[in-house]
Short mmCIF file of C-alpha atoms in Angstrom, two decimals:
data_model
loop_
_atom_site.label_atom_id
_atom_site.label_comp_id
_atom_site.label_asym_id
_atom_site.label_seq_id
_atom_site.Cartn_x
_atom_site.Cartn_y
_atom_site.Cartn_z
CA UNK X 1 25.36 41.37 13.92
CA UNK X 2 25.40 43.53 10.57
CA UNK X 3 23.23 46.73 10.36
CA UNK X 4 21.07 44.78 7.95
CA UNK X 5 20.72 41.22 9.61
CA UNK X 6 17.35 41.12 11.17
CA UNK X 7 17.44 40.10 14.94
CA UNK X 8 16.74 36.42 15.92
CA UNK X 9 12.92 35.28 16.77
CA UNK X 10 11.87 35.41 19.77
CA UNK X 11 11.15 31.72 21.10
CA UNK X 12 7.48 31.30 20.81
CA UNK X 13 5.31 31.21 24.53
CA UNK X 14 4.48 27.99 25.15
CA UNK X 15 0.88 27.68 26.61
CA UNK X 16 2.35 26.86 30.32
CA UNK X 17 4.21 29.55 30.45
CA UNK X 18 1.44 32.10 29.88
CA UNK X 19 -0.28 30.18 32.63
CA UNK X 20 2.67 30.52 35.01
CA UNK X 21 2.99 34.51 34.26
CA UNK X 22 -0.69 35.02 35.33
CA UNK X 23 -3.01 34.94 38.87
CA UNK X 24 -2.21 31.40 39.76
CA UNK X 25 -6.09 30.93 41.15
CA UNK X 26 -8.63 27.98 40.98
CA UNK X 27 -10.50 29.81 38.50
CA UNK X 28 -7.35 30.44 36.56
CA UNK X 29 -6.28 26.69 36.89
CA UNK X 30 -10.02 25.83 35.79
CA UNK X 31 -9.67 28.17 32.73
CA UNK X 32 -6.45 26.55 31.48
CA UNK X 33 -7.30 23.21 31.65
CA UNK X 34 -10.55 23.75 30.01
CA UNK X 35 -9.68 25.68 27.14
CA UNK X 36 -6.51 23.45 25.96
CA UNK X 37 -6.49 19.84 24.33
CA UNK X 38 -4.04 17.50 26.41
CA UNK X 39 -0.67 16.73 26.44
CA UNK X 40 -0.84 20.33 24.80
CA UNK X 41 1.38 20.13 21.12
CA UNK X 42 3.39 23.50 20.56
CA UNK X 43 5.41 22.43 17.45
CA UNK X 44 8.44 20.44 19.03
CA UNK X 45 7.55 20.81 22.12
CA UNK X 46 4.82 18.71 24.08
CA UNK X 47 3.64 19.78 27.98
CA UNK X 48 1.58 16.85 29.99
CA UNK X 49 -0.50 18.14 32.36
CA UNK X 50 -2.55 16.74 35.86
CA UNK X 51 -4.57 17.87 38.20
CA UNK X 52 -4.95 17.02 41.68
CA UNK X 53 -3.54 16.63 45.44
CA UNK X 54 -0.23 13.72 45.31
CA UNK X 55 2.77 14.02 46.62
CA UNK X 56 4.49 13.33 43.31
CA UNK X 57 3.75 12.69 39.80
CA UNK X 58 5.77 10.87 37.47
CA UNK X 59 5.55 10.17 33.55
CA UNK X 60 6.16 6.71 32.93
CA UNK X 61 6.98 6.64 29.50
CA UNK X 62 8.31 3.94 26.68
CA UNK X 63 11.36 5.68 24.66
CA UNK X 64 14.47 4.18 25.24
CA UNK X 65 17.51 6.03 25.41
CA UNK X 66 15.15 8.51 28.15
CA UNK X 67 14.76 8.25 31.44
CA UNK X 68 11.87 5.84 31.91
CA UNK X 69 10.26 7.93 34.60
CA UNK X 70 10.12 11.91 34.81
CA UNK X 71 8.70 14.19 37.33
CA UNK X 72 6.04 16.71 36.76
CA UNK X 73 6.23 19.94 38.67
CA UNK X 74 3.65 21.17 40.90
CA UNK X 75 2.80 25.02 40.36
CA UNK X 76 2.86 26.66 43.69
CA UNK X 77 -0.04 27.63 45.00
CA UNK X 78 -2.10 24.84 43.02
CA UNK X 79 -3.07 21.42 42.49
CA UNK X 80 -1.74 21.96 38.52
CA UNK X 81 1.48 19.80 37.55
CA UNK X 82 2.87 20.05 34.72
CA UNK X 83 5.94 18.49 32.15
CA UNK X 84 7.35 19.72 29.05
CA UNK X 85 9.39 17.66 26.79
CA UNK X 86 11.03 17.77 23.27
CA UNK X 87 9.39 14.99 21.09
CA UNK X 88 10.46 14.88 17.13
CA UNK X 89 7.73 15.76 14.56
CA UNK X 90 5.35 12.72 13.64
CA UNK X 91 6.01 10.59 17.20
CA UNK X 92 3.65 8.97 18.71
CA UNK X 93 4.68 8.08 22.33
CA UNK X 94 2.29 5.37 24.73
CA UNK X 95 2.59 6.36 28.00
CA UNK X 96 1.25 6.54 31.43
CA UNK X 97 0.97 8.60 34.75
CA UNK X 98 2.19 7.95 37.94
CA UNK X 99 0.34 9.40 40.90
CA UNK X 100 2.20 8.72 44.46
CA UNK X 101 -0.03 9.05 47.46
CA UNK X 102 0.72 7.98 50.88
CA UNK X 103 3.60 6.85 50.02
CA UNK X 104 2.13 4.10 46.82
CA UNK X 105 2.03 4.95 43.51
CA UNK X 106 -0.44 3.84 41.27
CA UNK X 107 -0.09 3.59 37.55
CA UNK X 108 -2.78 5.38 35.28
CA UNK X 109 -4.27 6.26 32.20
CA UNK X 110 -4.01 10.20 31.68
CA UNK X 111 -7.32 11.95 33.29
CA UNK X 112 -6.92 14.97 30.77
CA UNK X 113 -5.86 13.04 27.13
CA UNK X 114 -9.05 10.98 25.53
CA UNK X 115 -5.98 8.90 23.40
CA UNK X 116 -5.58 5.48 23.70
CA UNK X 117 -4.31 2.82 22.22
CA UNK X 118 -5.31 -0.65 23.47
CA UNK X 119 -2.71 -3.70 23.80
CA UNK X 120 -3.19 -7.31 25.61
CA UNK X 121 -2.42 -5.97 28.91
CA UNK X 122 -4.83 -2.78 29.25
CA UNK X 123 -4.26 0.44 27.54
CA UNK X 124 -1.94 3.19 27.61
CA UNK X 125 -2.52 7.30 26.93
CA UNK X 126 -0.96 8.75 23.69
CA UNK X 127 1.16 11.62 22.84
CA UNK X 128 0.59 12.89 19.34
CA UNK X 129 3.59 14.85 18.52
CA UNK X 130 3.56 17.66 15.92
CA UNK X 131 2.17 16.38 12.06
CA UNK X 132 0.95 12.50 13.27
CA UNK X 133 -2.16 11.73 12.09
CA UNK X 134 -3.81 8.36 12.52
CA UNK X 135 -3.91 7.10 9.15
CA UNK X 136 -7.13 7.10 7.46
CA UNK X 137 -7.06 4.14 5.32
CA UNK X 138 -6.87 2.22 9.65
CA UNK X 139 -10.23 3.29 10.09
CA UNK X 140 -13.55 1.45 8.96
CA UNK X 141 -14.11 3.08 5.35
CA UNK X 142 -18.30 2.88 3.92
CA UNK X 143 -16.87 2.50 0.59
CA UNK X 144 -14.71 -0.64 1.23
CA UNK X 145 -16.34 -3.89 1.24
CA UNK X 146 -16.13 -6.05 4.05
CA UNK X 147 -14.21 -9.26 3.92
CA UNK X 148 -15.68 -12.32 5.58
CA UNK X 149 -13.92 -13.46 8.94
CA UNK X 150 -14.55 -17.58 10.48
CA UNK X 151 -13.35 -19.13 13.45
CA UNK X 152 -11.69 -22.21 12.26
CA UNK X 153 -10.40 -25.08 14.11
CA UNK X 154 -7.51 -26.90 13.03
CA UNK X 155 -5.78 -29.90 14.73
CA UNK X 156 -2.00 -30.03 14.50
CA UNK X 157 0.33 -33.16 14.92
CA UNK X 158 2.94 -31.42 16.42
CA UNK X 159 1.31 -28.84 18.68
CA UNK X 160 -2.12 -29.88 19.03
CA UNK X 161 -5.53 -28.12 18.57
CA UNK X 162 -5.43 -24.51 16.86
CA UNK X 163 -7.99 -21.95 16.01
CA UNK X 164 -7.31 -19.68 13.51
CA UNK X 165 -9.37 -16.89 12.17
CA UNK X 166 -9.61 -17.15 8.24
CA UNK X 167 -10.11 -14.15 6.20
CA UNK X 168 -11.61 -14.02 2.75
CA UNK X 169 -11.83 -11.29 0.58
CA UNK X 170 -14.98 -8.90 -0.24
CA UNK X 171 -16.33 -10.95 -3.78
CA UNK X 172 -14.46 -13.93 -2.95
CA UNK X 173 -14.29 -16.41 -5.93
CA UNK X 174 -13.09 -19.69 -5.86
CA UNK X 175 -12.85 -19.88 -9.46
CA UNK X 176 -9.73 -17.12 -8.95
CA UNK X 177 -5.76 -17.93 -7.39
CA UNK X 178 -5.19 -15.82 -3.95
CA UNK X 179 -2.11 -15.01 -2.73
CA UNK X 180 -1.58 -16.44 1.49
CA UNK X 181 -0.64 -14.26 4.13
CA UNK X 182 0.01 -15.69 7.65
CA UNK X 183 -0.28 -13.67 10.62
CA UNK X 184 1.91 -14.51 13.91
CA UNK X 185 -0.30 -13.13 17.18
CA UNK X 186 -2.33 -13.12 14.56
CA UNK X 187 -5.98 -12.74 16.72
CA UNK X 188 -3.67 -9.50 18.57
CA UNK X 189 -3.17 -8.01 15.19
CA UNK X 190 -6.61 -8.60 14.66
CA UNK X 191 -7.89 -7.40 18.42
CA UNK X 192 -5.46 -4.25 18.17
CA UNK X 193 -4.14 -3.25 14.64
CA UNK X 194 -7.47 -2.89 12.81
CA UNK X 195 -5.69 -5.58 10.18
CA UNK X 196 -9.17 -6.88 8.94
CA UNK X 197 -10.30 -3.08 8.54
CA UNK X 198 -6.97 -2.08 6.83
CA UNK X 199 -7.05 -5.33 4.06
CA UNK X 200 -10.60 -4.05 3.25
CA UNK X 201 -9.26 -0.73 2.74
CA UNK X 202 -6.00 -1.65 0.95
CA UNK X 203 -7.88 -4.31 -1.08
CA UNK X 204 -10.90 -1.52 -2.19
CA UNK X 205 -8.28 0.90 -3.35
CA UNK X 206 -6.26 -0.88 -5.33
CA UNK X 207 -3.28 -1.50 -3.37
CA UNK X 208 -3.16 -4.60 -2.98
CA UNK X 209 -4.68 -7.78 -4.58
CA UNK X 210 -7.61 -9.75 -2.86
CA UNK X 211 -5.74 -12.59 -0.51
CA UNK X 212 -6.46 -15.07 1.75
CA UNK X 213 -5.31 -14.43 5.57
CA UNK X 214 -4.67 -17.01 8.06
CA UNK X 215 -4.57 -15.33 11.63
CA UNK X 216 -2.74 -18.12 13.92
CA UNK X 217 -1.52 -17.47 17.96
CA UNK X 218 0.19 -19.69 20.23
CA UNK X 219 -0.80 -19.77 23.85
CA UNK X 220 3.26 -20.37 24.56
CA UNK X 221 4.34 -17.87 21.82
CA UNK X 222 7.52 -16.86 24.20
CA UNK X 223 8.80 -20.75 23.57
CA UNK X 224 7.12 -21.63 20.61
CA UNK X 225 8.11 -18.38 18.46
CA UNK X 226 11.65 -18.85 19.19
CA UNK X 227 12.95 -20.45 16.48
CA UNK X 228 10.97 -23.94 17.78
CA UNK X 229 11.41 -26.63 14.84
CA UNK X 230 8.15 -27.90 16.04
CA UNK X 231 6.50 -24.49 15.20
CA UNK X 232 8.43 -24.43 11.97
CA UNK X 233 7.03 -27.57 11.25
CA UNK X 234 3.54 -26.88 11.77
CA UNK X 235 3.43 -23.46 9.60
CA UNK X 236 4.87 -25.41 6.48
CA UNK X 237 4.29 -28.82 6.31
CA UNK X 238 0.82 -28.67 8.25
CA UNK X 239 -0.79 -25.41 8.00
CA UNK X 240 -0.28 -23.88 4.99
CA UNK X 241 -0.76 -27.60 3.01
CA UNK X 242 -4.17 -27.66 4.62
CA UNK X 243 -5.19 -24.08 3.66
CA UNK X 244 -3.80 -24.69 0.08
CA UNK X 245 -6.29 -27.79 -0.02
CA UNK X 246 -9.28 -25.76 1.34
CA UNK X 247 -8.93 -22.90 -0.88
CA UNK X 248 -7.96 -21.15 -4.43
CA UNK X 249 -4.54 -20.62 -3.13
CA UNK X 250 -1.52 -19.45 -6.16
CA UNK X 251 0.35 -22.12 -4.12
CA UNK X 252 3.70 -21.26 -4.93
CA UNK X 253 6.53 -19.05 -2.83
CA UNK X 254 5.59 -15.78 -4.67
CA UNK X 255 2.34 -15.90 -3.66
CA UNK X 256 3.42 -16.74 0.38
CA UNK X 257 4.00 -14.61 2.69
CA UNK X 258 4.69 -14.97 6.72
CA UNK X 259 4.63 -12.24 9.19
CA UNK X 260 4.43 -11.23 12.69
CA UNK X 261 6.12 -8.47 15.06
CA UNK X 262 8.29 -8.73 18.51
CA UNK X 263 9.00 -12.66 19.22
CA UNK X 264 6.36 -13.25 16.09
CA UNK X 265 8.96 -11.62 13.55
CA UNK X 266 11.25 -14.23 14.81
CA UNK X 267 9.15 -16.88 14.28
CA UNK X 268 8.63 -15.96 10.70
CA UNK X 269 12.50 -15.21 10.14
CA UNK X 270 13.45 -18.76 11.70
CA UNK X 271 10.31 -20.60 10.23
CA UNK X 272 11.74 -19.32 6.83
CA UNK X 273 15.59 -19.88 7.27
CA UNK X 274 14.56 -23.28 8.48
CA UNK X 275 12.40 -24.05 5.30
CA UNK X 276 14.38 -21.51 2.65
CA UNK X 277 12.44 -20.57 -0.60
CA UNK X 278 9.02 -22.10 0.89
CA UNK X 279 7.71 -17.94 1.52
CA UNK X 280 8.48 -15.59 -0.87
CA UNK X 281 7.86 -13.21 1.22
CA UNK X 282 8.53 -11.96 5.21
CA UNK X 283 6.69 -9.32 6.97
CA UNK X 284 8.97 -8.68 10.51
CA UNK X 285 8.08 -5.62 12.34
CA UNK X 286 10.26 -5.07 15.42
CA UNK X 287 11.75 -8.09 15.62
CA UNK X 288 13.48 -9.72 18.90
CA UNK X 289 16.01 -10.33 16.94
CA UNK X 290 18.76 -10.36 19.93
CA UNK X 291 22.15 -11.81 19.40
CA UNK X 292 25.91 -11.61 20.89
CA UNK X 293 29.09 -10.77 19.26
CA UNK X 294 31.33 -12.38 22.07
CA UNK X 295 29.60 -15.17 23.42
CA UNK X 296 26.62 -16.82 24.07
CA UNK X 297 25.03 -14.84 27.19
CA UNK X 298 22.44 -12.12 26.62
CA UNK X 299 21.34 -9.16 28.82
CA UNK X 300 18.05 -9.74 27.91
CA UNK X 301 17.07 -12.92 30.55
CA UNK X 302 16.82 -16.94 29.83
CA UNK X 303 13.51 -16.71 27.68
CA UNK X 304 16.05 -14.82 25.09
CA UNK X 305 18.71 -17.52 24.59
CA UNK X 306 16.84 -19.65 21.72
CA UNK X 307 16.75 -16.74 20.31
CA UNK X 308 20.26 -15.56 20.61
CA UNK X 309 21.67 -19.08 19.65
CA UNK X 310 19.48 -18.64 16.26
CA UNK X 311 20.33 -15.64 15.52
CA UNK X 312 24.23 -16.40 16.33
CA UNK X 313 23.84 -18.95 13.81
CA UNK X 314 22.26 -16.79 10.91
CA UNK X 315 24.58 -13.87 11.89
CA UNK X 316 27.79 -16.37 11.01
CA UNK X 317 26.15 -18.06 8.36
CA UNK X 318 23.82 -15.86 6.64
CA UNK X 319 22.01 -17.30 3.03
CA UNK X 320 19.02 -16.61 1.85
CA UNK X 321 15.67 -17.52 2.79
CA UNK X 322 13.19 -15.82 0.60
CA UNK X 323 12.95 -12.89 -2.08
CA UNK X 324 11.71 -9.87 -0.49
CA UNK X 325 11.44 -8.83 2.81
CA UNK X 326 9.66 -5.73 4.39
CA UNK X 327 11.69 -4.68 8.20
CA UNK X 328 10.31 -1.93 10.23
CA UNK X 329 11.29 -0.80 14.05
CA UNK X 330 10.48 1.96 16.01
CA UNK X 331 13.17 4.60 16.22
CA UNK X 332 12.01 4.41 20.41
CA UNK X 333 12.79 0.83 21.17
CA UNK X 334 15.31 -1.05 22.44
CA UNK X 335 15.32 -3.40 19.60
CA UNK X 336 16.19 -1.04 17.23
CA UNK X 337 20.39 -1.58 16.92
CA UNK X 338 19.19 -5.29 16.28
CA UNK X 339 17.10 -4.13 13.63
CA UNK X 340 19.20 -1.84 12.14
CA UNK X 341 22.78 -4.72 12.65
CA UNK X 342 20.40 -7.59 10.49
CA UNK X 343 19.44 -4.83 7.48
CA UNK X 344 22.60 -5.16 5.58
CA UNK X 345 23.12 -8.99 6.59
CA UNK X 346 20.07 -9.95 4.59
CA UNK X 347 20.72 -7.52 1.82
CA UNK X 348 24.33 -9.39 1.57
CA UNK X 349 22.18 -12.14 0.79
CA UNK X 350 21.08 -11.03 -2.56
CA UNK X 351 17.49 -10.76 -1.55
CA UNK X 352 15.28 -7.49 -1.84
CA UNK X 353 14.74 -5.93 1.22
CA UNK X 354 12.82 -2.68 2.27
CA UNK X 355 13.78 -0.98 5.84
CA UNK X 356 11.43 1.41 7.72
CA UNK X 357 11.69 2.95 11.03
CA UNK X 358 9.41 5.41 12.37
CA UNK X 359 9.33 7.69 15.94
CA UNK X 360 7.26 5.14 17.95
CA UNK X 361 8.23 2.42 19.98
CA UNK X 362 7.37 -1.52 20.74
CA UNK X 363 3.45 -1.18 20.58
CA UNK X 364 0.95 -2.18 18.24
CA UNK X 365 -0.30 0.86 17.14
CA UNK X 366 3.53 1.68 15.28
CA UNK X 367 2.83 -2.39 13.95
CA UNK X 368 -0.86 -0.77 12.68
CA UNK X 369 0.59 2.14 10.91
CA UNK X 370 3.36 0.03 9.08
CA UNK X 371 1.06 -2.34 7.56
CA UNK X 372 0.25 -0.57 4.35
CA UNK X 373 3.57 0.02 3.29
CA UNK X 374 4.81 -3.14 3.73
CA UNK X 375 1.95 -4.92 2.42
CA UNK X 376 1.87 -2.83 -0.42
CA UNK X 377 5.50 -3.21 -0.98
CA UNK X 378 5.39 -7.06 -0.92
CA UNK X 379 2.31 -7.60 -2.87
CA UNK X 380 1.78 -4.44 -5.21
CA UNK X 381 -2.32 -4.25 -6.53
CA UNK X 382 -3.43 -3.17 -9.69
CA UNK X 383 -3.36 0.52 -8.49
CA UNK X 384 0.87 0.35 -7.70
CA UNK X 385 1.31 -1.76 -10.90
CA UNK X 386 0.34 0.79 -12.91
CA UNK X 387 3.34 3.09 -12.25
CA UNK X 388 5.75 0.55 -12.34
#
């Protein structure tokens, strides 16, 4: 080191540490956890925390390429456990607790960390790592009006009775043309990804024009969403004709588009290459897109080998199906090599396409925080227009 060259920084003290140098007492252990926010954020570097008598406790956690379950350690002398882990700037990271007594463990929210995010099977804590922020325009604005949401039944030929959820825009005309959005999972996007809240938002500020939005769901999405003709079927030559009949629809492939996330981003990508040029435009967010590239067997189980034959097929043959489409993944799931593998096969195709990925995994709070630049991408409002 040179007479001039300053010596390197100390590494900041994390928070635990400070607690592990002092009087390890209950009234220490009662001081620290009241005076900290949990799991406690020290730029890249995030410590979960629990309190109480176990034998072990284990973060169960959704990033793959980890280890799926970590231990906390127990600070002698206490019932204080702690973890700290490395998490990138802007991650979020859905996880849960896992605290083994006699022998059982039981699965559970975190005690000390009032974030969660809500999905169809419960509700998992969240780690905010350093710079997220939950997105303003996801939460209920005073100055956006309020589109109008009905419960509508419609009867299908091919797959029976469906109800949809139909949403019209704030100063809904019928004497204007609406673009058509249709949602896969469409009453989860609904239930979990503030969509309603976020097209009142992105509609108020300009960002994207008034449309019409058909939420549709499948009670037998697993069979139906993988590349099913039937399904196929229904979306163009039943549903959308019927909506285009019932309302002020633009009618026409620009003025289509077809989305959905996980087995619902196939659905939309098969529904298309089965009925090219009918959507003009393709929403997939985290797409199942599995395939082989020897073979026809998959790692991923039986319910997987529809789609692997599909995407086999648009992997050797790929042409295009529509003019822009809007990809985003997680940078934490498992499905993100598929993700990244079909980017430049569509592009090859001559159509637009926009890629996003983002520190978050297979959950539908990364699906949430997508939705504005991908909607906004595909169907530019007046506001975006304007600098073009």
């Amino acid at each position: 080191m040179s007479p001039t060259q300053p010596p390197p920084a100390a590494p900041p003290v994390r928070a635990i540490d400070t607690f592990l140098a002092g009087p390890r007492t209950t009234e220490a252990v009662e001081a620290f956890v009241a005076s900290h926010k949990f799991p406690i954020v020290e730029g890249p570097s995030v410590t979960f925390v629990f309190r109480g008598e176990a034998e072990a406790i284990h973060l169960k956690h959704w990033v793959f390429g980890l280890p799926s379950s970590q231990n906390l350690t127990r600070v002698e002398g206490t019932d204080l456990w702690y973890l700290s882990l490395e998490i990138p700037a802007n991650s979020r990271i859905e996880y849960k607790l896992e605290v083994v007594r006699n022998g059982h463990g039981e699965w559970r929210q975190d005690p000390l960390n009032p974030h969660r995010a809500r999905d169809p099977f419960g509700a998992n804590s969240v780690a905010h790592g350093s710079g997220y922020r939950v997105p303003d325009w996801t939460h209920p604005d005073p100055e956006s009006a309020l589109g109008t949401m009905n419960e509508v039944s419609f009867e299908s030929k091919t797959l029976g009775r469906r109800n949809l959820v139909l949403y019209l825009p704030a100063r809904y005309r019928k004497s204007r043309r609406y673009p058509l959005l249709v949602v896969h999972d469409g009453h989860d996007y609904l239930r979990y990804a503030a969509t309603a809240t976020i097209l009142d938002n992105l509609i108020h500020r300009l960002e994207i024009p008034s449309m019409v939005v058909a939420f549709t769901s499948s009670s037998d999405r697993l069979r139906e969403y993988a590349n099913d003709e039937r399904h196929a079927a229904f979306i163009v030559e039943e549903l959308v004709p019927f909506l285009e009949r019932r309302f002020p629809l633009e009618a026409r492939p620009q003025g289509r588009c077809l989305m959905g996330a996980s087995f619902g981003a196939v659905a939309s990508l098969s529904t298309a290459w089965r009925h090219p040029g009918f959507f003009g435009r393709l929403l997939l967010q985290s797409g199942s897109f599995a395939f082989t590239d020897i073979g026809d067997r998959n790692h991923r189980g039986p319910v997987f080998d529809p789609v692997v034959n599909f995407m086999n097929q648009f992997r050797s043959r790929p042409r295009p199906v529509s003019d822009r489409i809007f990809v985003s993944c997680g940078t934490y799931e498992s499905l993100i090599y598929e993700n990244r593998s079909l980017v430049p096969i569509l592009t090859a195709t001559g159509m637009d396409i926009r890629y996003v990925e983002a520190p978050d995994g297979h959950n539908w709070e990364n699906w949430r925080d997508r939705l504005r630049e991908g909607l906004s991408w595909l169907f530019p409002g007046p506001l975006l227009l304007m600098y073009e």
